[in-house]
């Protein structure tokens, strides 16, 4: 059983469209991270959110941590083919970052 | 930019054989993690080191897997004997301490035939 559930599992869109990926749990996390992974490579950290309700923006990417710190979302505006990849959310429980528990990932494909 | 080094990048081995993976974390990073990632899924923690000590190996199949970080720097993960179900990407990550974010290596893609 996944502690973190991501949805959708697959997303195929056209260049220029907007999209949102969700990460949900019944557990409270002290922090949550989002990673992007390309085929054959390790995950690369995009952002860390630690405060309930926190919103962080990274160019066309907007990350939000739920008020209760049980869920998070990643919104991409005007998607580009270079955004294609596996997006992973990962949560840490307790008072420090420590060990991360990963969701199963969302595979995003952006077509030119 | 500092990187986590892993080798080999790819490994094909026959079932029942032994296989080993190596990881060199970012210099000064006390915490080292080995994760296994099956295709299409998120990574799952196998073992976590703090310096040379194991702090979490609850998900490590200890009958066939072993991990060591003798001098608290680089680390080796071994599988003996390998089984078909061990085919996966093995990722190493390091962090400055348990309170800091991860940097992942590029992984070792293992195929057991």
Coordinates of C-alpha atoms in Angstrom, one line a residue:
Chain A
X1 CA 0.0 0.0 0.0
X2 CA 1.4 3.4 -1.1
X3 CA 1.6 5.9 1.7
X4 CA 1.5 8.6 -1.0
X5 CA -1.0 8.3 -3.8
X6 CA -0.3 10.3 -7.0
X7 CA -2.8 11.0 -9.7
X8 CA -3.1 10.7 -12.5
X9 CA -0.6 7.9 -13.1
X10 CA -0.3 8.9 -16.8
X11 CA -0.8 12.2 -18.5
X12 CA -0.4 12.9 -22.2
X13 CA -1.0 16.5 -23.4
X14 CA -0.2 18.9 -26.2
X15 CA 2.4 21.6 -25.9
X16 CA 0.9 24.8 -24.4
X17 CA -1.7 23.1 -22.3
X18 CA -1.9 23.4 -18.5
X19 CA -1.9 20.4 -16.1
X20 CA -2.0 19.5 -12.5
X21 CA -0.6 16.5 -10.7
X22 CA -1.9 15.5 -7.3
X23 CA -0.2 13.8 -4.3
X24 CA -2.5 12.6 -1.5
X25 CA -2.0 10.8 1.8
X26 CA -4.0 10.1 5.0
X27 CA -0.8 10.8 6.9
X28 CA 0.7 14.1 8.0
X29 CA 4.1 15.0 6.6
X30 CA 6.6 17.4 8.1
X31 CA 7.8 18.2 4.6
X32 CA 7.1 17.2 1.0
X33 CA 9.4 17.2 -2.0
X34 CA 8.8 17.0 -5.7
X35 CA 11.3 15.4 -8.1
X36 CA 11.5 15.0 -11.8
X37 CA 13.1 11.9 -13.3
X38 CA 14.1 11.3 -16.9
X39 CA 14.5 7.8 -18.3
X40 CA 17.7 6.2 -17.2
X41 CA 18.6 8.9 -14.7
X42 CA 18.1 9.5 -11.0
X43 CA 15.4 11.9 -9.7
X44 CA 16.3 15.6 -9.5
X45 CA 14.9 17.7 -6.7
X46 CA 12.5 20.5 -7.9
X47 CA 11.2 21.9 -4.7
X48 CA 10.7 21.3 -0.9
X49 CA 7.6 22.6 0.9
X50 CA 7.4 22.5 4.7
X51 CA 4.6 24.8 5.8
X52 CA 0.9 24.0 5.5
X53 CA -0.7 26.1 2.8
X54 CA 2.7 27.0 1.4
X55 CA 2.9 27.9 -2.3
X56 CA 6.2 27.9 -4.3
X57 CA 6.7 28.9 -7.9
X58 CA 9.5 27.8 -10.1
X59 CA 9.1 29.5 -13.5
X60 CA 6.1 27.7 -15.0
X61 CA 5.7 25.3 -12.1
X62 CA 3.6 26.0 -9.1
X63 CA 3.7 23.8 -6.0
X64 CA 1.3 23.8 -3.1
X65 CA 1.3 22.1 0.2
X66 CA -2.1 21.4 1.7
X67 CA -3.2 23.2 4.8
X68 CA -3.2 19.9 6.8
X69 CA 0.2 18.9 5.3
X70 CA -1.4 15.7 3.9
X71 CA -1.5 16.6 0.3
X72 CA 0.3 18.5 -2.4
X73 CA -0.2 19.6 -6.0
X74 CA 2.1 20.5 -8.9
X75 CA 0.7 22.7 -11.6
X76 CA 2.5 23.3 -14.9
X77 CA 1.4 26.2 -17.1
X78 CA 2.0 26.1 -20.8
X79 CA 3.7 22.7 -20.8
X80 CA 6.6 22.2 -23.2
X81 CA 8.1 19.0 -24.6
X82 CA 11.1 19.5 -22.3
X83 CA 8.7 19.0 -19.3
X84 CA 8.3 15.3 -20.3
X85 CA 9.3 12.9 -17.5
X86 CA 8.3 11.1 -14.4
X87 CA 7.2 13.4 -11.6
X88 CA 7.5 12.0 -8.1
X89 CA 6.3 13.4 -4.8
X90 CA 8.1 12.3 -1.6
X91 CA 7.2 12.9 2.0
X92 CA 9.2 13.0 5.2
X93 CA 7.5 12.4 8.6
X94 CA 8.6 13.6 12.0
X95 CA 10.4 16.8 12.8
X96 CA 13.1 16.5 10.3
X97 CA 13.4 15.7 6.6
X98 CA 15.1 12.3 7.1
X99 CA 13.8 9.3 5.2
X100 CA 11.6 10.0 2.2
X101 CA 8.6 7.9 1.2
X102 CA 7.9 8.2 -2.5
X103 CA 4.6 8.1 -4.4
X104 CA 4.4 5.9 -7.5
X105 CA 4.9 8.8 -9.8
X106 CA 3.1 10.5 -12.7
X107 CA 4.4 9.9 -16.2
X108 CA 4.0 13.1 -18.2
X109 CA 4.3 13.3 -22.0
X110 CA 4.1 16.6 -23.7
X111 CA 3.7 16.4 -27.5
X112 CA 5.0 19.1 -29.8
Chain B
X1 CA 28.2 21.0 -9.3
X2 CA 28.9 18.1 -7.0
X3 CA 27.4 14.8 -8.0
X4 CA 26.7 11.4 -6.5
X5 CA 28.7 8.8 -8.5
X6 CA 27.4 5.3 -9.2
X7 CA 28.8 2.4 -11.1
X8 CA 28.2 0.5 -13.1
X9 CA 25.5 2.3 -15.1
X10 CA 24.2 -1.0 -16.5
X11 CA 24.6 -4.6 -15.3
X12 CA 23.3 -7.8 -16.8
X13 CA 23.7 -10.9 -14.7
X14 CA 22.4 -14.5 -14.6
X15 CA 20.2 -15.5 -11.8
X16 CA 22.0 -17.1 -8.9
X17 CA 25.1 -15.0 -9.6
X18 CA 26.5 -12.3 -7.3
X19 CA 26.4 -8.7 -8.2
X20 CA 27.7 -5.5 -6.6
X21 CA 27.0 -1.8 -7.0
X22 CA 29.1 1.1 -5.9
X23 CA 28.2 4.6 -4.8
X24 CA 30.4 7.6 -4.0
X25 CA 28.3 10.3 -2.3
X26 CA 29.0 14.0 -2.4
X27 CA 32.0 14.9 -0.2
X28 CA 31.0 15.6 3.3
X29 CA 27.5 14.1 3.1
X30 CA 27.0 12.0 6.2
X31 CA 23.7 10.4 5.2
X32 CA 23.6 7.8 2.3
X33 CA 20.6 6.0 1.0
X34 CA 20.1 3.0 -1.3
X35 CA 16.8 2.9 -3.1
X36 CA 15.3 0.4 -5.5
X37 CA 13.0 1.5 -8.3
X38 CA 11.0 -0.9 -10.3
X39 CA 10.0 0.4 -13.8
X40 CA 6.9 2.6 -13.5
X41 CA 7.0 2.9 -9.8
X42 CA 8.5 5.2 -7.2
X43 CA 11.8 4.4 -5.4
X44 CA 11.6 2.3 -2.3
X45 CA 14.2 2.6 0.5
X46 CA 16.5 -0.4 1.0
X47 CA 19.0 1.0 3.5
X48 CA 20.0 4.2 5.1
X49 CA 23.5 5.0 6.5
X50 CA 24.5 7.7 8.9
X51 CA 28.3 7.9 8.5
X52 CA 29.3 4.2 8.7
X53 CA 26.3 3.0 10.7
X54 CA 23.1 1.5 9.4
X55 CA 20.1 3.5 10.7
X56 CA 17.4 1.8 8.7
X57 CA 17.5 -1.5 6.9
X58 CA 14.0 -2.7 7.6
X59 CA 13.1 -3.1 3.9
X60 CA 16.4 -4.8 2.9
X61 CA 16.0 -8.5 2.0
X62 CA 18.8 -9.6 4.3
X63 CA 18.9 -13.2 3.1
X64 CA 20.4 -12.0 -0.2
X65 CA 21.2 -8.3 0.1
X66 CA 24.0 -6.7 2.1
X67 CA 25.3 -3.1 2.2
X68 CA 28.3 -1.6 3.8
X69 CA 29.9 1.9 4.2
X70 CA 33.1 0.9 6.0
X71 CA 34.8 4.3 6.3
X72 CA 31.6 6.4 6.2
X73 CA 32.3 7.6 2.7
X74 CA 31.6 5.3 -0.3
X75 CA 29.2 2.4 -0.1
X76 CA 28.7 -1.0 -1.8
X77 CA 25.4 -2.8 -2.2
X78 CA 25.6 -6.6 -2.9
X79 CA 23.1 -9.1 -4.0
X80 CA 23.9 -12.8 -3.7
X81 CA 22.3 -14.8 -5.3
X82 CA 20.4 -12.6 -7.8
X83 CA 16.9 -13.5 -8.6
X84 CA 14.8 -12.5 -11.7
X85 CA 12.6 -10.2 -9.5
X86 CA 15.7 -8.1 -8.6
X87 CA 15.7 -6.5 -12.0
X88 CA 15.3 -2.8 -11.3
X89 CA 17.1 0.5 -11.1
X90 CA 19.2 0.8 -8.0
X91 CA 19.6 4.4 -6.9
X92 CA 22.0 5.9 -4.4
X93 CA 21.4 9.3 -2.8
X94 CA 23.2 11.4 -0.2
X95 CA 22.4 14.3 2.0
X96 CA 24.4 16.5 4.3
X97 CA 22.4 15.3 7.3
X98 CA 19.0 13.8 8.0
X99 CA 17.5 17.3 7.9
X100 CA 18.6 18.1 4.3
X101 CA 17.3 17.3 0.8
X102 CA 18.6 14.4 -1.3
X103 CA 21.0 14.4 -4.3
X104 CA 20.5 11.2 -6.4
X105 CA 23.1 9.5 -8.6
X106 CA 22.2 8.3 -12.1
X107 CA 21.6 4.8 -10.8
X108 CA 22.5 1.3 -11.9
X109 CA 20.1 -0.5 -14.1
X110 CA 20.2 -4.2 -13.2
X111 CA 18.8 -6.9 -15.5
X112 CA 18.7 -10.5 -14.2
X113 CA 18.3 -13.1 -16.9

